[in-house]
XYZ file of C-alpha atoms in Angstrom:
77
model
C -16.409 -10.730 22.932
C -13.039 -11.255 21.551
C -10.571 -8.395 20.984
C -10.043 -7.266 17.459
C -7.235 -9.139 15.670
C -4.419 -6.585 15.196
C -3.722 -5.181 11.551
C -0.482 -6.591 10.172
C 2.440 -4.592 9.785
C 2.280 -2.441 6.537
C 6.003 -2.987 5.787
C 5.079 -6.960 5.566
C 2.666 -6.511 3.149
C 2.730 -7.152 -0.372
C 1.493 -4.509 -3.196
C -1.642 -6.438 -3.518
C -2.358 -6.914 0.010
C -1.760 -3.013 0.559
C -3.813 -2.161 -2.166
C -6.799 -4.277 -1.079
C -6.769 -3.005 2.491
C -6.178 0.659 1.214
C -9.818 -0.007 -0.813
C -11.286 -0.989 2.401
C -9.825 1.832 4.730
C -11.209 4.193 2.210
C -14.720 2.470 1.861
C -14.874 2.815 5.687
C -13.637 6.200 5.839
C -16.318 7.160 3.112
C -18.940 5.720 5.222
C -18.148 7.741 8.534
C -16.599 6.159 11.505
C -18.395 6.376 14.846
C -15.766 8.586 16.364
C -13.179 10.890 15.618
C -10.192 8.843 17.029
C -11.532 5.968 14.942
C -11.511 8.256 12.013
C -8.214 9.395 12.634
C -6.838 5.629 12.952
C -8.285 4.521 9.698
C -6.971 7.753 8.298
C -3.295 7.217 9.441
C -3.299 3.270 8.454
C -4.546 4.712 4.973
C -1.705 6.952 4.693
C 0.714 4.158 5.547
C -0.865 1.900 3.032
C -0.716 4.541 0.302
C 2.810 5.023 1.153
C 3.551 1.138 0.915
C 1.934 0.781 -2.115
C 4.084 3.773 -3.530
C 7.265 1.846 -2.478
C 6.173 -0.998 -4.479
C 5.409 1.044 -7.391
C 8.415 3.017 -7.393
C 10.484 -0.172 -7.029
C 8.975 -1.847 -9.583
C 9.746 1.149 -11.823
C 13.528 0.830 -11.189
C 13.420 -2.740 -11.901
C 11.800 -2.111 -15.505
C 14.003 0.642 -15.971
C 17.007 -1.491 -15.134
C 15.964 -4.358 -17.507
C 15.418 -1.892 -20.270
C 18.872 -0.148 -20.031
C 20.105 -3.834 -19.659
C 18.457 -5.077 -22.867
C 19.405 -1.770 -24.579
C 23.004 -2.578 -23.496
C 22.876 -5.716 -25.276
C 21.236 -4.697 -28.176
C 24.332 -2.286 -28.840
C 26.778 -4.822 -28.406
């Protein structure tokens, strides 16, 4: 039997990768993990993945806000 592949570092994931893994983690939690320790590990991973998704979304909003401000500035000029 081989050891499970370690999960990638959350900080290295794209938004889509983090979102997709978060969906899988939530599904596993809903099914019920065999042990409390496994449930806690999944929960912690899910929290980290959710935070990563939020980082991406906040960054995207900042970029959109900056682009809008830039476009408004050029329109006024």
